[in-house]
Amino acid sequence: MSLLKYPILIFFFILGLNITLQAQTKPKVNGKSGQIGLKSSIARGKVVYTNICLACHMADGNGVPTMNPPLIKTSYVLGDKTALIKIVLNGFSEDVEINGQKFSNNMAPHSDLTDVQIADVLTYVRKSFGNNASAIKPSEVKKFRPVKKI
Amino acid sequence: MNSRKLVYIFLPLVTIFLLIVIISWRIDNNKPSKVLANAGLTLPSGFEASAIAENLGRARHLTITPQNDIYVHLESLKNGKGIIVLHENNGKATIKTSFANFGGTGIAIKNGYLYASNDKAVYRFKLNEQNEVINPDAPETVVSGLLSRRAHEAKALCLDNKGNLYVNIGAYSNICSEFDRDRKGCPILDSAGGIWQFKADKLNQHYADGIKYAGGLRNVVGLSWNDQSNQLFVMQHGRDALHDLFPKLYTQHQSAELPAECMFALKKGDNAGWPYVYYDWIQNKNMLGPEYGGDGVKTADPQYINPAAAYPGHYAPNDLLFYTGTQFPEKYKNGAFIAFHGSWNRAPEPQAGYCIVFQPFKNGMPDGKWEVFANGFAGGPEKTSPNAAEHRPCGLAQGPDGSLYVADDQRGTIYKITYKN
């Protein structure tokens, strides 16, 4: 056993410790109502995720090799909000390639969810599993609903 | 005050140091996987296992010659080759050669030829008297143009003793609902969701030259000809998402256990009933599917065949082998080994499968309760999931001395299981 063999391990360990310490101190600095709104959106989003998304994308967001894509560190989740919202509303049936791996299971549309539910679950996904992208608002989801014909 | 401050500074540092020591010690100790008894597998008493090859790639199905050459088919190319040939001597395998510019799943030897498939075609290579491929760069095309539409595309295959080749054409869907919104009947069944029969010795056949031998089969990766009953046996991957799609009819637990993964003994023209029916192994009944009016209680139309044996949901049977050797104890003779690749659709319940099951047979039909034969491929309960599993059993083959070989498509390990009394 040699400690010198694991400088990267040590580096990440200390890095992880720093992040943990920072995360613990942050809420005290920014204890605003926006933060509370975000927190409850994430909490509601987690419930939606558990009921609707978890069966395929897994509790840790890692997905299933060759079938269901991971929701971690991918531009599908962290990038353009419009594309992400449309995937939830309309479903998805294209091959996805992430980090050299292909995923091919079809995703069903989830337009039966409310704007708030979709905003919550996408905010949860964009802020969980090590992701940290901006929140999504219900009004942003509403824009992509088809206009109802009377 | 000062000494207290020092403690605050040093206590975390000492903790970090100790943690690093423990973690590095653990990493060091995890390194040599070969130290594990039976290569990490648990087996019935008297059996032993060893990993004879590692890191081959995504090793799917395999077949072994009387000369102890092991042909392993990789799902995707490694170093530009899709088939690796190992030669085994005294429990050690060395790579002899590799060839084929296509990856895939199916591979089998019959009448002097090595048959192998990719997702769209079946090829064959002529073998010499030593069962070595004569012309590795020039395979003959047996069948081309097979349907492959992103899901269930692996063309698992087997051959009978009358010159026929059987190929799985999986349904490119979970339960056909996207193609059958009005519930009038699944329109993809004429060209998918079944086993197609071709001539084994006729070259350049096209998809349309095949006969749909049996239908209503969602996806089959493990299939084998049974010489005792002279019948084709297949293992179906059952449907997913009963709870997700019908939360009022099925609990999460029921959705994890159901439907059964089914073994079917097929006759020409049989219909196993996908997507209209599924088998409930707890009630021992063929059920009407919820998409077509089922409610978890209504049973299926008897025109659809019942399985010959049934196993828990989502285990993912990826290979089927009838044991004809004499090395294993008598009870294994002519019984079936099934490689269960392991589930993903049991979440939020724990995943399961990731094992080799033995199914006793009598007179060419299942007889008695199945049992787990080899377990531990995943590497522990916390690793029993598609992402975390260290190994996933995918292919089975019997060696000339009656040993059982297992291919793992997660890390490319080949296991040899022997009986030592």
Coordinates of C-alpha atoms in Angstrom, one line a residue, chain A:
Chain A
M1 CA 0.0 0.0 0.0
S2 CA 1.3 3.4 -0.9
L3 CA -0.4 6.7 -0.3
L4 CA 1.5 8.3 -3.1
K5 CA -0.3 6.0 -5.5
Y6 CA -3.6 7.8 -4.8
P7 CA -2.9 11.6 -5.2
I8 CA -6.1 11.9 -7.2
L9 CA -8.1 10.2 -4.5
I10 CA -6.7 12.5 -1.9
F11 CA -7.4 15.5 -4.0
F12 CA -11.0 14.6 -4.6
F13 CA -11.5 13.7 -1.0
I14 CA -10.3 17.2 0.1
L15 CA -12.3 18.8 -2.7
G16 CA -15.4 16.9 -1.6
L17 CA -14.9 18.0 2.0
N18 CA -14.6 21.6 0.9
I19 CA -17.8 21.4 -1.2
T20 CA -19.6 19.8 1.8
L21 CA -18.4 22.6 4.1
Q22 CA -19.5 25.3 1.6
A23 CA -22.9 23.7 1.0
Q24 CA -23.4 23.8 4.7
T25 CA -22.6 27.4 5.1
K26 CA -24.4 28.7 1.9
P27 CA -28.1 28.6 3.1
K28 CA -27.2 30.8 6.0
V29 CA -25.8 33.5 3.6
N30 CA -28.8 33.5 1.1
G31 CA -31.8 32.7 3.2
K32 CA -34.3 34.4 0.8
S33 CA -37.8 33.4 -0.2
G34 CA -36.6 32.5 -3.7
Q35 CA -34.5 29.8 -2.1
I36 CA -37.5 28.5 -0.2
G37 CA -39.5 28.4 -3.4
L38 CA -36.8 26.5 -5.1
K39 CA -36.5 24.1 -2.3
S40 CA -40.1 23.2 -2.3
S41 CA -40.1 22.9 -6.1
I42 CA -37.3 20.4 -5.8
A43 CA -39.1 18.5 -3.1
R44 CA -42.3 18.3 -5.1
G45 CA -40.2 17.4 -8.2
K46 CA -38.7 14.5 -6.3
V47 CA -42.1 13.0 -5.7
V48 CA -43.0 13.3 -9.4
Y49 CA -39.6 11.8 -10.3
T50 CA -40.1 8.9 -7.9
N51 CA -43.6 8.1 -9.4
I52 CA -43.0 8.7 -13.1
C53 CA -39.3 8.7 -14.0
L54 CA -37.5 6.5 -11.5
A55 CA -38.5 3.2 -13.0
C56 CA -36.5 3.8 -16.1
H57 CA -33.9 6.5 -15.2
M58 CA -33.3 4.9 -11.7
A59 CA -33.1 6.5 -8.3
D60 CA -29.6 7.8 -8.9
G61 CA -30.3 9.2 -12.3
N62 CA -27.9 6.8 -13.9
G63 CA -30.4 5.2 -16.3
V64 CA -29.8 1.7 -17.8
P65 CA -27.0 0.9 -20.2
T66 CA -28.0 0.7 -23.9
M67 CA -31.7 1.4 -22.9
N68 CA -32.5 4.4 -20.8
P69 CA -30.1 7.3 -20.9
P70 CA -28.5 8.8 -17.8
L71 CA -29.7 12.2 -16.6
I72 CA -26.3 13.2 -15.3
K73 CA -23.7 15.5 -17.0
T74 CA -25.5 15.5 -20.4
S75 CA -26.5 18.4 -22.5
Y76 CA -30.0 16.9 -22.9
V77 CA -30.6 17.8 -19.3
L78 CA -28.2 20.7 -18.6
G79 CA -28.5 22.4 -22.0
D80 CA -31.4 24.0 -23.8
K81 CA -34.5 24.1 -21.6
T82 CA -36.9 24.1 -24.6
A83 CA -35.6 20.8 -25.9
L84 CA -35.8 19.2 -22.4
I85 CA -39.4 20.5 -21.8
K86 CA -40.4 19.1 -25.2
I87 CA -39.0 15.7 -24.5
V88 CA -41.3 15.4 -21.4
L89 CA -44.3 16.8 -23.2
N90 CA -44.0 14.8 -26.5
G91 CA -41.9 11.8 -25.5
F92 CA -38.8 10.7 -27.3
S93 CA -38.0 8.0 -29.8
E94 CA -34.6 8.8 -31.2
D95 CA -31.3 7.2 -30.6
V96 CA -29.4 9.1 -28.0
E97 CA -25.6 9.0 -27.7
I98 CA -24.0 10.1 -24.5
N99 CA -20.3 9.7 -23.8
G100 CA -20.0 7.2 -26.6
Q101 CA -22.8 5.0 -25.3
K102 CA -26.1 4.6 -27.3
F103 CA -29.5 4.4 -25.7
S104 CA -32.5 3.3 -27.6
N105 CA -35.6 2.8 -25.4
N106 CA -38.6 5.0 -26.4
M107 CA -39.9 7.5 -23.8
A108 CA -43.7 8.0 -23.5
P109 CA -45.1 11.5 -23.7
H110 CA -46.0 12.9 -20.3
S111 CA -48.3 15.8 -21.3
D112 CA -50.8 14.5 -18.7
L113 CA -48.6 16.1 -16.0
T114 CA -49.4 19.7 -15.1
D115 CA -47.1 22.6 -16.0
V116 CA -46.1 22.9 -12.3
Q117 CA -45.4 19.1 -12.1
I118 CA -43.2 19.2 -15.2
A119 CA -41.4 22.4 -14.0
D120 CA -40.8 20.8 -10.6
V121 CA -39.5 17.5 -11.9
L122 CA -37.2 19.1 -14.4
T123 CA -35.9 21.5 -11.7
Y124 CA -35.3 18.5 -9.5
V125 CA -33.4 16.7 -12.2
R126 CA -31.4 19.8 -13.2
K127 CA -30.4 20.3 -9.5
S128 CA -29.8 16.6 -8.5
F129 CA -27.4 13.7 -9.1
G130 CA -24.5 16.2 -9.2
N131 CA -26.3 18.4 -11.7
N132 CA -26.5 22.2 -11.1
A133 CA -28.4 24.0 -13.8
S134 CA -31.1 26.7 -13.5
A135 CA -34.6 26.0 -12.4
I136 CA -37.5 25.7 -14.8
K137 CA -40.7 27.7 -14.3
P138 CA -44.3 26.5 -15.0
S139 CA -44.7 29.4 -17.4
E140 CA -41.8 28.1 -19.5
V141 CA -43.6 24.7 -19.8
K142 CA -46.9 26.3 -20.7
K143 CA -45.4 28.0 -23.8
F144 CA -44.9 24.6 -25.4
R145 CA -48.4 23.2 -24.8
P146 CA -50.4 22.8 -28.0
V147 CA -53.1 25.5 -28.3
K148 CA -56.5 23.9 -27.7
K149 CA -59.0 24.1 -30.5
I150 CA -62.4 25.3 -29.6

